[in-house]
Amino acid sequence: MAGLVMVGQGLTATADTTPNYVITTDATYPPFDFQDKNNQYVGIDQDILKEIAKREGFTYTLKPMSFNAATQSVTSDQADGVIAGMSITDERRQVFDFSTPYYKSGIAWAVSKDSKVKSLDDLRGKTVAIKTGTSGANYALSVQKKYGFKVTYFNDSETLYRDVINGNSVATFGDLPVLQYSIKNGTQLKVMNPKDPFEAGEYGFAVKKGGNAKLLASFNEGFAEIKKDGTYDKIVNKYLDASASTFTGNKANSTTVWGILTSNKKAFLDGLFETILLTVMGIFLASIWGIILGIMGISQNKLVRGTATTIIYIFRGLPMMVLAFFIYIGLPTAIGFKIPAFVAGVITLILNEGAYTGAFVRGGFEAVERGQMEAARSLGLSYGVAMRKVIMPQGIKIMVPSFINQFIITLKDTSILSAIGILELTQTGTLIVSRNSQGFKVWAIIAVIYLVVITLLTWLSNWVEKRTKA
């Protein structure tokens, strides 16, 4: 009987020595990687990986995130391997070891259905949308100078397609099967070269160069088996030949607001729960850290005061996404051990929100009339006692609205953490949109959920403020 599997921290093993790997993927890349109508991760990549794992006797924990974050997770040892429709290139071979190629594709270009663009020459002086890190992006950049177009970058396919459909950019380049699947699913684009794709390339499963040789060997051996017995062809045909509704659900569940809401109710609730959990943990710990920084900021000791000022300056100045990537992807390389995405997200919130909290805490204490401290000291109270008994109670009352406001800001800032793969409310929306291509309706639902929660917090803020003034 198998023992308990430890997940989320790289290669582990059960009591019967079954290896468990962390595999990362871009979950917004149908038909290779996406969520189906049951919110399960499916696609050509996922079915191949599942079948190989079963045959080769290993288990894995899937970590979906943006493509760039997925590949960086492997190079920083946060994950053991990546399968994400990843093209094998000479540049990537410098940092990854690739499996036997498991899919051959070509590059197509597409425009909106009513576009008047007829040839690549018509792109001159116009803007082309590309998805970062993809073979389509690489091809577009290789011909950019020849055809004289500008480029704009996106991290997920649905936002990219919507940019072209809305006319902000005139075309996009991507893998032919990916574009064809999206169009089959209702995306209002047309492929300009369906029978003559550019630069046929190959996809591969990848591990960090020089690492995880056993996992790579298992993948290659398993792939050879499923290729030989016809399982591979069945997997590919399952996604390329089937109608999109097989995976997205019936039309009502995919295209109406009520259908999207009811068919994805659990996903929305889970995303909201993760958002609230991040917010509560983040603001609680950030408040503690911010209060410490605020007290340090009014210390009589210049070194302590300067340290607080420096910390506040640094973490208020860093963009939260940069900080999240540094903690989740950059820091593990330096310290030598992995940081789970949720932990990295909480640390990011503590450092960023704590810096802002520290600034207004310091300001709140400084807002108390100076005469209050002088009067307390004249009565024989020490500086520390005067702070605790006189200044802090008055200062905290001044800060209450700022604390509630910071709570609301933290709630909204959790959406940034979707970049490192945390499945909060925004990432939930991204996954649903990648499946049904209903960006406007899905994001409208997400926006309403955020507004409802923020409205409740605002009412709470007003109630607390009134109570503190009573």
PDB file of N, CA and C in Angstrom, residues 329-363:
ATOM      1  N   ILE A 329      11.154  32.989  -7.400  1.00  0.00           N
ATOM      2  CA  ILE A 329      12.054  32.403  -8.393  1.00  0.00           C
ATOM      3  C   ILE A 329      13.519  32.731  -8.132  1.00  0.00           C
ATOM      4  N   GLY A 330      13.792  33.991  -7.748  1.00  0.00           N
ATOM      5  CA  GLY A 330      15.186  34.388  -7.568  1.00  0.00           C
ATOM      6  C   GLY A 330      15.794  33.947  -6.249  1.00  0.00           C
ATOM      7  N   LEU A 331      15.062  34.142  -5.165  1.00  0.00           N
ATOM      8  CA  LEU A 331      15.599  33.866  -3.824  1.00  0.00           C
ATOM      9  C   LEU A 331      15.979  32.404  -3.596  1.00  0.00           C
ATOM     10  N   PRO A 332      15.179  31.427  -4.063  1.00  0.00           N
ATOM     11  CA  PRO A 332      15.558  30.032  -3.830  1.00  0.00           C
ATOM     12  C   PRO A 332      16.932  29.665  -4.374  1.00  0.00           C
ATOM     13  N   THR A 333      17.321  30.293  -5.468  1.00  0.00           N
ATOM     14  CA  THR A 333      18.646  30.020  -6.027  1.00  0.00           C
ATOM     15  C   THR A 333      19.736  30.450  -5.058  1.00  0.00           C
ATOM     16  N   ALA A 334      19.493  31.558  -4.357  1.00  0.00           N
ATOM     17  CA  ALA A 334      20.509  32.086  -3.438  1.00  0.00           C
ATOM     18  C   ALA A 334      20.540  31.338  -2.114  1.00  0.00           C
ATOM     19  N   ILE A 335      19.369  30.935  -1.598  1.00  0.00           N
ATOM     20  CA  ILE A 335      19.325  30.329  -0.268  1.00  0.00           C
ATOM     21  C   ILE A 335      19.367  28.809  -0.304  1.00  0.00           C
ATOM     22  N   GLY A 336      19.137  28.230  -1.503  1.00  0.00           N
ATOM     23  CA  GLY A 336      19.314  26.792  -1.635  1.00  0.00           C
ATOM     24  C   GLY A 336      18.124  25.930  -1.290  1.00  0.00           C
ATOM     25  N   PHE A 337      16.957  26.507  -1.031  1.00  0.00           N
ATOM     26  CA  PHE A 337      15.773  25.669  -0.829  1.00  0.00           C
ATOM     27  C   PHE A 337      14.540  26.358  -1.402  1.00  0.00           C
ATOM     28  N   LYS A 338      13.520  25.554  -1.683  1.00  0.00           N
ATOM     29  CA  LYS A 338      12.335  26.040  -2.381  1.00  0.00           C
ATOM     30  C   LYS A 338      11.400  26.815  -1.457  1.00  0.00           C
ATOM     31  N   ILE A 339      10.667  27.733  -2.060  1.00  0.00           N
ATOM     32  CA  ILE A 339       9.640  28.481  -1.341  1.00  0.00           C
ATOM     33  C   ILE A 339       8.317  28.227  -2.055  1.00  0.00           C
ATOM     34  N   PRO A 340       7.344  27.577  -1.401  1.00  0.00           N
ATOM     35  CA  PRO A 340       6.047  27.347  -2.049  1.00  0.00           C
ATOM     36  C   PRO A 340       5.420  28.659  -2.511  1.00  0.00           C
ATOM     37  N   ALA A 341       4.645  28.593  -3.584  1.00  0.00           N
ATOM     38  CA  ALA A 341       4.072  29.802  -4.173  1.00  0.00           C
ATOM     39  C   ALA A 341       3.226  30.577  -3.175  1.00  0.00           C
ATOM     40  N   PHE A 342       2.392  29.871  -2.399  1.00  0.00           N
ATOM     41  CA  PHE A 342       1.534  30.568  -1.440  1.00  0.00           C
ATOM     42  C   PHE A 342       2.378  31.290  -0.394  1.00  0.00           C
ATOM     43  N   VAL A 343       3.406  30.631   0.104  1.00  0.00           N
ATOM     44  CA  VAL A 343       4.297  31.257   1.101  1.00  0.00           C
ATOM     45  C   VAL A 343       4.985  32.473   0.496  1.00  0.00           C
ATOM     46  N   ALA A 344       5.456  32.311  -0.753  1.00  0.00           N
ATOM     47  CA  ALA A 344       6.105  33.439  -1.434  1.00  0.00           C
ATOM     48  C   ALA A 344       5.138  34.609  -1.587  1.00  0.00           C
ATOM     49  N   GLY A 345       3.863  34.290  -1.870  1.00  0.00           N
ATOM     50  CA  GLY A 345       2.863  35.337  -2.002  1.00  0.00           C
ATOM     51  C   GLY A 345       2.614  36.071  -0.700  1.00  0.00           C
ATOM     52  N   VAL A 346       2.527  35.323   0.387  1.00  0.00           N
ATOM     53  CA  VAL A 346       2.313  35.950   1.694  1.00  0.00           C
ATOM     54  C   VAL A 346       3.508  36.821   2.077  1.00  0.00           C
ATOM     55  N   ILE A 347       4.721  36.318   1.843  1.00  0.00           N
ATOM     56  CA  ILE A 347       5.926  37.103   2.146  1.00  0.00           C
ATOM     57  C   ILE A 347       5.927  38.391   1.330  1.00  0.00           C
ATOM     58  N   THR A 348       5.528  38.286   0.062  1.00  0.00           N
ATOM     59  CA  THR A 348       5.457  39.483  -0.799  1.00  0.00           C
ATOM     60  C   THR A 348       4.506  40.508  -0.214  1.00  0.00           C
ATOM     61  N   LEU A 349       3.332  40.050   0.215  1.00  0.00           N
ATOM     62  CA  LEU A 349       2.355  40.967   0.803  1.00  0.00           C
ATOM     63  C   LEU A 349       2.876  41.580   2.096  1.00  0.00           C
ATOM     64  N   ILE A 350       3.523  40.772   2.920  1.00  0.00           N
ATOM     65  CA  ILE A 350       4.064  41.291   4.187  1.00  0.00           C
ATOM     66  C   ILE A 350       5.058  42.415   3.927  1.00  0.00           C
ATOM     67  N   LEU A 351       5.987  42.179   3.013  1.00  0.00           N
ATOM     68  CA  LEU A 351       7.047  43.167   2.757  1.00  0.00           C
ATOM     69  C   LEU A 351       6.495  44.422   2.090  1.00  0.00           C
ATOM     70  N   ASN A 352       5.625  44.225   1.087  1.00  0.00           N
ATOM     71  CA  ASN A 352       5.109  45.377   0.350  1.00  0.00           C
ATOM     72  C   ASN A 352       4.073  46.147   1.159  1.00  0.00           C
ATOM     73  N   GLU A 353       3.040  45.449   1.624  1.00  0.00           N
ATOM     74  CA  GLU A 353       1.982  46.125   2.375  1.00  0.00           C
ATOM     75  C   GLU A 353       2.502  46.590   3.734  1.00  0.00           C
ATOM     76  N   GLY A 354       3.440  45.820   4.313  1.00  0.00           N
ATOM     77  CA  GLY A 354       4.019  46.223   5.594  1.00  0.00           C
ATOM     78  C   GLY A 354       4.764  47.534   5.505  1.00  0.00           C
ATOM     79  N   ALA A 355       5.415  47.774   4.360  1.00  0.00           N
ATOM     80  CA  ALA A 355       6.138  49.036   4.175  1.00  0.00           C
ATOM     81  C   ALA A 355       5.166  50.218   4.153  1.00  0.00           C
ATOM     82  N   TYR A 356       4.054  50.061   3.446  1.00  0.00           N
ATOM     83  CA  TYR A 356       3.052  51.129   3.411  1.00  0.00           C
ATOM     84  C   TYR A 356       2.418  51.324   4.791  1.00  0.00           C
ATOM     85  N   THR A 357       2.157  50.190   5.458  1.00  0.00           N
ATOM     86  CA  THR A 357       1.594  50.273   6.813  1.00  0.00           C
ATOM     87  C   THR A 357       2.559  50.985   7.748  1.00  0.00           C
ATOM     88  N   GLY A 358       3.837  50.646   7.652  1.00  0.00           N
ATOM     89  CA  GLY A 358       4.852  51.288   8.483  1.00  0.00           C
ATOM     90  C   GLY A 358       4.887  52.789   8.286  1.00  0.00           C
ATOM     91  N   ALA A 359       4.689  53.216   7.036  1.00  0.00           N
ATOM     92  CA  ALA A 359       4.726  54.654   6.742  1.00  0.00           C
ATOM     93  C   ALA A 359       3.563  55.381   7.415  1.00  0.00           C
ATOM     94  N   PHE A 360       2.338  54.812   7.325  1.00  0.00           N
ATOM     95  CA  PHE A 360       1.223  55.546   7.948  1.00  0.00           C
ATOM     96  C   PHE A 360       1.177  55.355   9.459  1.00  0.00           C
ATOM     97  N   VAL A 361       1.744  54.263   9.974  1.00  0.00           N
ATOM     98  CA  VAL A 361       1.847  54.106  11.425  1.00  0.00           C
ATOM     99  C   VAL A 361       2.789  55.161  11.997  1.00  0.00           C
ATOM    100  N   ARG A 362       3.913  55.313  11.348  1.00  0.00           N
ATOM    101  CA  ARG A 362       4.854  56.350  11.765  1.00  0.00           C
ATOM    102  C   ARG A 362       4.189  57.722  11.709  1.00  0.00           C
ATOM    103  N   GLY A 363       3.440  57.966  10.616  1.00  0.00           N
ATOM    104  CA  GLY A 363       2.746  59.240  10.479  1.00  0.00           C
ATOM    105  C   GLY A 363       1.672  59.430  11.532  1.00  0.00           C
TER     106      GLY A 363
END
